[in-house]
Amino acid sequence: MLIVMRRDATTEQIEAVIRAIENRGFAARPIPGGDRISIGVLYNQGAVDAAIFQELPGVKETIPVTRPYKLVSREFQRHDTRIPIGDLVIGGDRLLIIGGPCAVESEDQVMTIAEHVRNAGGDILRGGAFKPRTSPYAFQGLGEAGLKILAKARDAFGLPVITEVLDLACFDMVEAYADIIQIGTRNMQNFSLLRRAGESRKPVMLKRGMSATVDEWLMAAEYIMTEGNPNVILCERGVRTFVRHSRNTLDLSAIPVVRRESHLPVFVDPSHACGFRDQVMPLARASAAVNAHGMMIEVHHAPEMAKCDGGQSLLPGQFEILCRQARAIHEIAREG
Ligand code: PEP
Ligand code: MN
């Protein structure tokens, strides 16, 4: 349940409502919004008796929350979450484009690609230093050396960096270097990792689990938010189906659903969804058309030499065209 306070509610009245919630064994979560404060009721099993709260001084109304997720839901927060990162705003009006290699391979490689990403109009640099690979024999990433290279590229080109955290063991280290912490599809329901991400002050991008429903994905985001981190970005990256013409199936219908159900920004990663270079561009255009807040694209200047996901990486020239086309489509899509 959400308790909406009157515009002129006093601090004492707000505190009394919080106490009334806690006295019943629930948790209270104040949510500032515009000119009034609302207080969310958490940890209730089943419906809460609204009458008790409706009578308290300063309370305007109580709104039942019908969804299993609360902090991530539009019922709790009507306005879109906007996350500032340097000069950028994630979840704002501008389509944000993340570009970069699947994995950090060397300083030369990252510097070369970062320059292309910046010149093409990309906003954020990606690159994995800790790689979740299906095979233990595949390249696992450079670890801290890779994070240092990303930090160098950020300083050289002014691009914030996003990189994946694989487990609790590397969390502090990734958190120290990254501007945005990425939780990958394979970790979407790693609840201890989600809770740790919730304690972070850095924004977290939560990729959809490859077999997760939208509800499960939003509940995973709820884990992060309940620990106190409001800056969660969702990322659709394709789900596992029976098809063989692409690596996964990009579920673009999830984007309008997530935008309706949640106030959190939602991105699309067409690269991991399809797995093939020739499918990335059309799927990126479609991602802009369904009004995603941004996208994540793998880019490599020499994809045939890439240690990871070269076959789905765009060449810099292709990435430049993608940025231009996606932004033009986004302008039309956000009108309606
Ligand atoms: C990635 O973005 O590097 C990645 C491994 O993606 P996903 O978790 O979506 O497979
Ligand atoms: Mn990849």
CSV table of C-alpha atoms and ligand atoms in Angstrom, one decimal:
chain,number,residue,atom,x,y,z
A,1,MET,CA,0.0,0.0,0.0
A,2,LEU,CA,1.1,3.6,-0.7
A,3,ILE,CA,0.1,6.3,1.8
A,4,VAL,CA,0.0,9.7,0.1
A,5,MET,CA,0.5,12.6,2.5
A,6,ARG,CA,-1.2,15.9,2.1
A,7,ARG,CA,0.9,18.7,0.6
A,8,ASP,CA,0.9,20.6,4.0
A,9,ALA,CA,1.6,17.5,6.1
A,10,THR,CA,4.0,18.3,8.9
A,11,THR,CA,7.2,16.3,9.8
A,12,GLU,CA,5.5,15.1,13.0
A,13,GLN,CA,2.5,13.8,11.0
A,14,ILE,CA,4.8,12.0,8.6
A,15,GLU,CA,6.7,10.5,11.5
A,16,ALA,CA,3.5,9.4,13.1
A,17,VAL,CA,2.4,7.5,10.0
A,18,ILE,CA,5.9,5.8,9.8
A,19,ARG,CA,5.5,4.8,13.4
A,20,ALA,CA,2.0,3.4,12.8
A,21,ILE,CA,3.3,1.3,9.9
A,22,GLU,CA,6.3,0.0,11.9
A,23,ASN,CA,4.1,-0.8,14.9
A,24,ARG,CA,2.2,-3.2,12.8
A,25,GLY,CA,5.4,-5.0,11.9
A,26,PHE,CA,5.8,-3.6,8.4
A,27,ALA,CA,8.5,-1.4,7.0
A,28,ALA,CA,7.9,2.2,5.9
A,29,ARG,CA,9.6,3.7,2.9
A,30,PRO,CA,9.2,7.5,2.4
A,31,ILE,CA,9.1,8.4,-1.3
A,32,PRO,CA,9.5,12.1,-2.1
A,33,GLY,CA,7.7,13.1,-5.3
A,34,GLY,CA,7.0,16.6,-6.5
A,35,ASP,CA,5.4,18.7,-3.8
A,36,ARG,CA,4.3,16.0,-1.4
A,37,ILE,CA,5.6,12.9,0.2
A,38,SER,CA,4.2,9.3,0.0
A,39,ILE,CA,5.1,6.5,2.3
A,40,GLY,CA,5.3,3.0,0.9
A,41,VAL,CA,4.3,0.0,3.1
A,42,LEU,CA,6.7,-2.9,2.6
A,43,TYR,CA,6.9,-6.5,3.9
A,44,ASN,CA,3.1,-6.9,4.4
A,45,GLN,CA,1.8,-10.3,3.5
A,46,GLY,CA,-1.6,-9.7,1.9
A,47,ALA,CA,-3.7,-6.5,1.9
A,48,VAL,CA,-3.1,-3.9,4.6
A,49,ASP,CA,-6.2,-2.4,6.4
A,50,ALA,CA,-6.3,1.1,4.9
A,51,ALA,CA,-8.8,2.5,7.4
A,52,ILE,CA,-6.1,2.6,10.2
A,53,PHE,CA,-4.0,5.0,8.1
A,54,GLN,CA,-6.7,7.0,6.4
A,55,GLU,CA,-7.7,8.5,9.7
A,56,LEU,CA,-4.2,9.7,10.7
A,57,PRO,CA,-3.7,13.5,10.5
A,58,GLY,CA,-1.9,14.6,7.3
A,59,VAL,CA,-2.9,11.6,5.2
A,60,LYS,CA,-4.5,12.5,1.9
A,61,GLU,CA,-5.3,9.0,0.6
A,62,THR,CA,-4.2,5.4,0.6
A,63,ILE,CA,-3.6,3.5,-2.7
A,64,PRO,CA,-3.6,-0.3,-2.7
A,65,VAL,CA,-0.6,-1.7,-4.5
A,66,THR,CA,-1.7,-4.6,-6.7
A,67,ARG,CA,1.7,-5.8,-8.0
A,68,PRO,CA,4.1,-8.1,-6.2
A,69,TYR,CA,6.9,-5.6,-6.9
A,70,LYS,CA,6.6,-2.3,-5.0
A,71,LEU,CA,9.6,0.0,-5.1
A,72,VAL,CA,10.1,-0.6,-8.8
A,73,SER,CA,6.4,-0.1,-9.7
A,74,ARG,CA,4.6,2.8,-11.2
A,75,GLU,CA,2.1,2.4,-8.4
A,76,PHE,CA,4.7,3.5,-6.0
A,77,GLN,CA,6.3,6.1,-8.2
A,78,ARG,CA,4.5,7.7,-11.0
A,79,HIS,CA,7.3,9.7,-12.6
A,80,ASP,CA,10.2,8.2,-14.5
A,81,THR,CA,13.4,7.6,-12.6
A,82,ARG,CA,16.2,9.8,-14.0
A,83,ILE,CA,19.8,8.9,-13.2
A,84,PRO,CA,22.4,11.6,-13.7
A,85,ILE,CA,25.9,10.4,-14.7
A,86,GLY,CA,28.2,13.3,-15.4
A,87,ASP,CA,26.5,15.3,-18.1
A,88,LEU,CA,24.2,12.5,-19.1
A,89,VAL,CA,20.8,11.6,-17.7
A,90,ILE,CA,19.7,8.0,-18.0
A,91,GLY,CA,16.0,7.7,-18.3
A,92,GLY,CA,15.7,11.3,-19.7
A,93,ASP,CA,14.7,12.5,-23.2
A,94,ARG,CA,17.9,11.6,-25.0
A,95,LEU,CA,18.4,8.1,-26.2
A,96,LEU,CA,21.7,6.9,-24.6
A,97,ILE,CA,23.9,4.6,-26.6
A,98,ILE,CA,26.5,2.4,-24.9
A,99,GLY,CA,29.2,1.1,-27.2
A,100,GLY,CA,32.4,-0.9,-26.8
A,101,PRO,CA,33.9,-4.4,-27.0
A,102,CYS,CA,32.5,-7.5,-25.4
A,103,ALA,CA,35.8,-7.9,-23.4
A,104,VAL,CA,38.7,-5.6,-22.5
A,105,GLU,CA,41.6,-7.3,-24.3
A,106,SER,CA,44.4,-4.7,-24.2
A,107,GLU,CA,44.9,-1.0,-23.7
A,108,ASP,CA,45.4,-0.4,-27.5
A,109,GLN,CA,42.1,-2.2,-28.3
A,110,VAL,CA,40.1,-0.3,-25.7
A,111,MET,CA,41.6,3.1,-26.6
A,112,THR,CA,41.0,2.5,-30.3
A,113,ILE,CA,37.4,1.4,-29.8
A,114,ALA,CA,36.6,4.1,-27.2
A,115,GLU,CA,37.8,6.8,-29.7
A,116,HIS,CA,35.5,5.4,-32.4
A,117,VAL,CA,32.6,5.2,-29.9
A,118,ARG,CA,33.0,8.8,-28.9
A,119,ASN,CA,33.4,10.0,-32.5
A,120,ALA,CA,30.3,8.1,-33.6
A,121,GLY,CA,28.2,9.8,-30.9
A,122,GLY,CA,28.2,7.1,-28.3
A,123,ASP,CA,27.6,8.1,-24.7
A,124,ILE,CA,29.0,5.4,-22.6
A,125,LEU,CA,31.8,2.9,-23.0
A,126,ARG,CA,31.3,-0.8,-22.2
A,127,GLY,CA,33.9,-3.6,-21.8
A,128,GLY,CA,34.0,-6.7,-19.6
A,129,ALA,CA,37.0,-7.2,-17.3
A,130,PHE,CA,35.3,-10.2,-15.6
A,131,LYS,CA,33.6,-12.3,-18.2
A,132,PRO,CA,30.9,-14.9,-17.5
A,133,ARG,CA,31.9,-17.5,-20.1
A,134,THR,CA,30.0,-20.7,-20.8
A,135,SER,CA,33.3,-22.6,-21.1
A,136,PRO,CA,35.9,-22.5,-18.4
A,137,TYR,CA,38.5,-22.7,-21.1
A,138,ALA,CA,37.4,-19.5,-22.8
A,139,PHE,CA,38.9,-16.1,-22.2
A,140,GLN,CA,37.8,-15.0,-18.7
A,141,GLY,CA,38.8,-11.4,-18.8
A,142,LEU,CA,41.8,-9.3,-17.6
A,143,GLY,CA,40.4,-8.7,-14.1
A,144,GLU,CA,41.7,-5.5,-12.4
A,145,ALA,CA,44.1,-4.8,-15.2
A,146,GLY,CA,41.1,-4.6,-17.5
A,147,LEU,CA,39.3,-2.2,-15.1
A,148,LYS,CA,42.4,0.0,-15.1
A,149,ILE,CA,42.3,0.2,-18.9
A,150,LEU,CA,38.6,1.2,-18.8
A,151,ALA,CA,39.4,3.9,-16.3
A,152,LYS,CA,42.2,5.2,-18.6
A,153,ALA,CA,39.8,5.3,-21.6
A,154,ARG,CA,37.3,7.2,-19.5
A,155,ASP,CA,39.9,9.8,-18.6
A,156,ALA,CA,41.1,10.1,-22.2
A,157,PHE,CA,37.7,10.3,-24.0
A,158,GLY,CA,35.3,11.5,-21.3
A,159,LEU,CA,33.0,8.5,-21.6
A,160,PRO,CA,31.5,7.0,-18.4
A,161,VAL,CA,32.2,3.2,-18.3
A,162,ILE,CA,30.0,0.3,-17.6
A,163,THR,CA,31.4,-3.1,-16.7
A,164,GLU,CA,30.1,-6.4,-15.4
A,165,VAL,CA,30.4,-7.6,-11.8
A,166,LEU,CA,30.6,-11.4,-11.8
A,167,ASP,CA,30.4,-12.2,-8.1
A,168,LEU,CA,30.7,-10.9,-4.6
A,169,ALA,CA,34.5,-11.5,-4.6
A,170,CYS,CA,35.1,-8.8,-7.2
A,171,PHE,CA,32.3,-6.5,-6.3
A,172,ASP,CA,34.3,-3.9,-4.3
A,173,MET,CA,36.9,-3.7,-7.1
A,174,VAL,CA,34.4,-3.3,-9.9
A,175,GLU,CA,32.5,-0.8,-7.9
A,176,ALA,CA,35.6,1.3,-7.4
A,177,TYR,CA,36.3,1.6,-11.1
A,178,ALA,CA,32.9,1.5,-12.8
A,179,ASP,CA,30.5,4.4,-13.4
A,180,ILE,CA,27.7,1.8,-13.9
A,181,ILE,CA,27.8,-1.7,-12.5
A,182,GLN,CA,26.4,-4.3,-14.8
A,183,ILE,CA,24.7,-7.5,-13.5
A,184,GLY,CA,24.6,-10.0,-16.4
A,185,THR,CA,21.8,-12.3,-17.5
A,186,ARG,CA,23.3,-15.3,-15.7
A,187,ASN,CA,23.3,-13.5,-12.4
A,188,MET,CA,19.8,-11.9,-12.5
A,189,GLN,CA,18.7,-14.1,-9.6
A,190,ASN,CA,21.9,-14.2,-7.7
A,191,PHE,CA,20.2,-12.7,-4.7
A,192,SER,CA,23.3,-12.0,-2.6
A,193,LEU,CA,24.8,-10.1,-5.5
A,194,LEU,CA,21.6,-8.2,-5.9
A,195,ARG,CA,21.6,-7.2,-2.3
A,196,ARG,CA,25.2,-6.1,-2.4
A,197,ALA,CA,24.4,-4.0,-5.5
A,198,GLY,CA,21.6,-2.5,-3.5
A,199,GLU,CA,24.1,-1.2,-0.9
A,200,SER,CA,26.2,0.5,-3.7
A,201,ARG,CA,25.9,4.2,-4.4
A,202,LYS,CA,26.7,3.5,-8.1
A,203,PRO,CA,23.9,2.9,-10.7
A,204,VAL,CA,23.3,-0.7,-11.5
A,205,MET,CA,22.3,-2.1,-14.9
A,206,LEU,CA,20.3,-5.3,-14.4
A,207,LYS,CA,20.1,-7.5,-17.5
A,208,ARG,CA,17.1,-9.7,-17.9
A,209,GLY,CA,17.7,-13.4,-17.1
A,210,MET,CA,17.7,-15.4,-20.3
A,211,SER,CA,14.6,-17.4,-19.2
A,212,ALA,CA,13.1,-14.8,-16.9
A,213,THR,CA,9.6,-13.4,-17.1
A,214,VAL,CA,9.1,-9.7,-16.8
A,215,ASP,CA,7.8,-10.2,-13.3
A,216,GLU,CA,10.8,-12.1,-12.2
A,217,TRP,CA,13.1,-9.5,-13.7
A,218,LEU,CA,11.2,-6.7,-11.9
A,219,MET,CA,11.4,-8.6,-8.6
A,220,ALA,CA,15.1,-8.9,-9.1
A,221,ALA,CA,15.3,-5.1,-9.4
A,222,GLU,CA,13.2,-4.9,-6.3
A,223,TYR,CA,16.0,-6.7,-4.4
A,224,ILE,CA,18.4,-4.0,-5.3
A,225,MET,CA,16.0,-1.2,-4.5
A,226,THR,CA,15.0,-2.6,-1.1
A,227,GLU,CA,18.6,-2.4,0.0
A,228,GLY,CA,18.5,1.4,-0.7
A,229,ASN,CA,19.9,1.8,-4.2
A,230,PRO,CA,17.2,3.6,-6.3
A,231,ASN,CA,19.4,3.9,-9.4
A,232,VAL,CA,18.6,0.7,-11.3
A,233,ILE,CA,18.6,0.5,-15.1
A,234,LEU,CA,16.9,-2.5,-16.7
A,235,CYS,CA,18.3,-4.1,-19.9
A,236,GLU,CA,16.4,-6.5,-22.2
A,237,ARG,CA,19.0,-8.8,-23.9
A,238,GLY,CA,16.9,-11.5,-25.4
A,239,VAL,CA,15.4,-14.7,-24.0
A,240,ARG,CA,16.1,-18.3,-24.8
A,241,THR,CA,13.7,-19.8,-27.3
A,242,PHE,CA,13.7,-22.7,-29.8
A,243,VAL,CA,15.0,-20.7,-32.8
A,244,ARG,CA,18.4,-21.3,-34.3
A,245,HIS,CA,18.7,-18.3,-36.6
A,246,SER,CA,19.7,-16.1,-33.7
A,247,ARG,CA,21.4,-16.6,-30.3
A,248,ASN,CA,18.4,-15.6,-28.3
A,249,THR,CA,15.1,-14.0,-29.2
A,250,LEU,CA,14.9,-10.2,-28.6
A,251,ASP,CA,11.7,-9.6,-26.6
A,252,LEU,CA,10.8,-6.1,-27.7
A,253,SER,CA,7.3,-6.4,-26.4
A,254,ALA,CA,8.8,-6.3,-22.9
A,255,ILE,CA,9.8,-2.7,-23.4
A,256,PRO,CA,6.3,-1.1,-23.4
A,257,VAL,CA,5.3,-3.5,-20.6
A,258,VAL,CA,8.2,-2.5,-18.4
A,259,ARG,CA,7.6,1.2,-19.2
A,260,ARG,CA,4.0,0.8,-18.1
A,261,GLU,CA,4.7,-1.3,-15.0
A,262,SER,CA,7.9,0.5,-13.8
A,263,HIS,CA,9.4,3.9,-13.5
A,264,LEU,CA,12.9,2.6,-14.1
A,265,PRO,CA,14.8,3.3,-17.3
A,266,VAL,CA,15.0,0.3,-19.7
A,267,PHE,CA,17.7,-0.3,-22.3
A,268,VAL,CA,18.0,-3.0,-25.0
A,269,ASP,CA,21.1,-5.0,-25.9
A,270,PRO,CA,20.5,-6.3,-29.5
A,271,SER,CA,24.1,-7.6,-29.7
A,272,HIS,CA,23.7,-10.4,-27.2
A,273,ALA,CA,20.1,-11.0,-28.2
A,274,CYS,CA,20.9,-11.9,-31.8
A,275,GLY,CA,24.5,-12.9,-31.9
A,276,PHE,CA,25.1,-12.0,-35.5
A,277,ARG,CA,26.4,-8.7,-36.9
A,278,ASP,CA,23.8,-8.4,-39.7
A,279,GLN,CA,20.9,-8.6,-37.2
A,280,VAL,CA,22.2,-5.9,-34.8
A,281,MET,CA,21.4,-2.8,-36.8
A,282,PRO,CA,17.7,-3.6,-37.6
A,283,LEU,CA,17.1,-4.7,-34.0
A,284,ALA,CA,18.7,-1.5,-32.7
A,285,ARG,CA,16.4,0.5,-34.9
A,286,ALA,CA,13.5,-1.4,-33.6
A,287,SER,CA,14.7,-0.9,-30.0
A,288,ALA,CA,14.5,2.9,-30.6
A,289,ALA,CA,11.1,2.5,-32.2
A,290,VAL,CA,9.7,0.8,-29.1
A,291,ASN,CA,10.9,3.7,-27.0
A,292,ALA,CA,13.7,2.1,-25.0
A,293,HIS,CA,15.7,4.7,-23.0
A,294,GLY,CA,18.9,3.5,-24.5
A,295,MET,CA,20.8,0.6,-26.0
A,296,MET,CA,24.0,-1.4,-25.5
A,297,ILE,CA,26.0,-2.3,-28.6
A,298,GLU,CA,29.2,-4.3,-29.0
A,299,VAL,CA,31.7,-2.6,-31.2
A,300,HIS,CA,35.1,-3.9,-32.4
A,301,HIS,CA,37.6,-2.4,-34.9
A,302,ALA,CA,39.0,-5.9,-35.7
A,303,PRO,CA,36.2,-8.3,-34.8
A,304,GLU,CA,37.9,-11.2,-36.5
A,305,MET,CA,40.6,-10.9,-33.8
A,306,ALA,CA,38.2,-10.4,-30.9
A,307,LYS,CA,38.6,-12.8,-28.0
A,308,CYS,CA,34.9,-12.8,-27.4
A,309,ASP,CA,31.7,-12.1,-29.4
A,310,GLY,CA,33.5,-10.8,-32.5
A,311,GLY,CA,30.7,-12.2,-34.7
A,312,GLN,CA,28.1,-9.9,-33.2
A,313,SER,CA,30.4,-6.8,-32.9
A,314,LEU,CA,29.7,-3.9,-35.2
A,315,LEU,CA,32.5,-2.2,-37.1
A,316,PRO,CA,33.0,1.4,-36.1
A,317,GLY,CA,31.5,2.7,-39.3
A,318,GLN,CA,28.3,0.6,-38.8
A,319,PHE,CA,28.1,1.9,-35.2
A,320,GLU,CA,28.2,5.4,-36.4
A,321,ILE,CA,25.3,4.8,-38.8
A,322,LEU,CA,23.4,3.0,-36.0
A,323,CYS,CA,23.8,6.0,-33.6
A,324,ARG,CA,22.4,8.4,-36.3
A,325,GLN,CA,19.5,6.2,-37.3
A,326,ALA,CA,18.5,5.2,-33.8
A,327,ARG,CA,18.5,8.8,-32.6
A,328,ALA,CA,16.3,9.8,-35.5
A,329,ILE,CA,13.8,7.0,-34.8
A,330,HIS,CA,13.9,7.8,-31.1
A,331,GLU,CA,12.8,11.4,-31.8
A,332,ILE,CA,9.7,10.1,-33.6
A,333,ALA,CA,9.0,7.3,-31.0
A,334,ARG,CA,9.1,9.5,-28.0
A,335,GLU,CA,6.4,11.8,-29.4
A,336,GLY,CA,3.8,9.1,-28.7
B,1,PEP,C1,27.7,-8.7,-21.6
B,1,PEP,O1,27.0,-7.7,-21.8
B,1,PEP,O2,29.0,-8.7,-21.7
B,1,PEP,C2,27.1,-10.0,-21.4
B,1,PEP,C3,27.8,-11.1,-21.1
B,1,PEP,O3,25.8,-10.0,-21.6
B,1,PEP,P1,24.6,-11.0,-21.0
B,1,PEP,O4,24.8,-11.0,-19.6
B,1,PEP,O5,23.4,-10.3,-21.5
B,1,PEP,O6,24.8,-12.3,-21.7
B,2,MN,MN,29.5,-10.1,-25.4
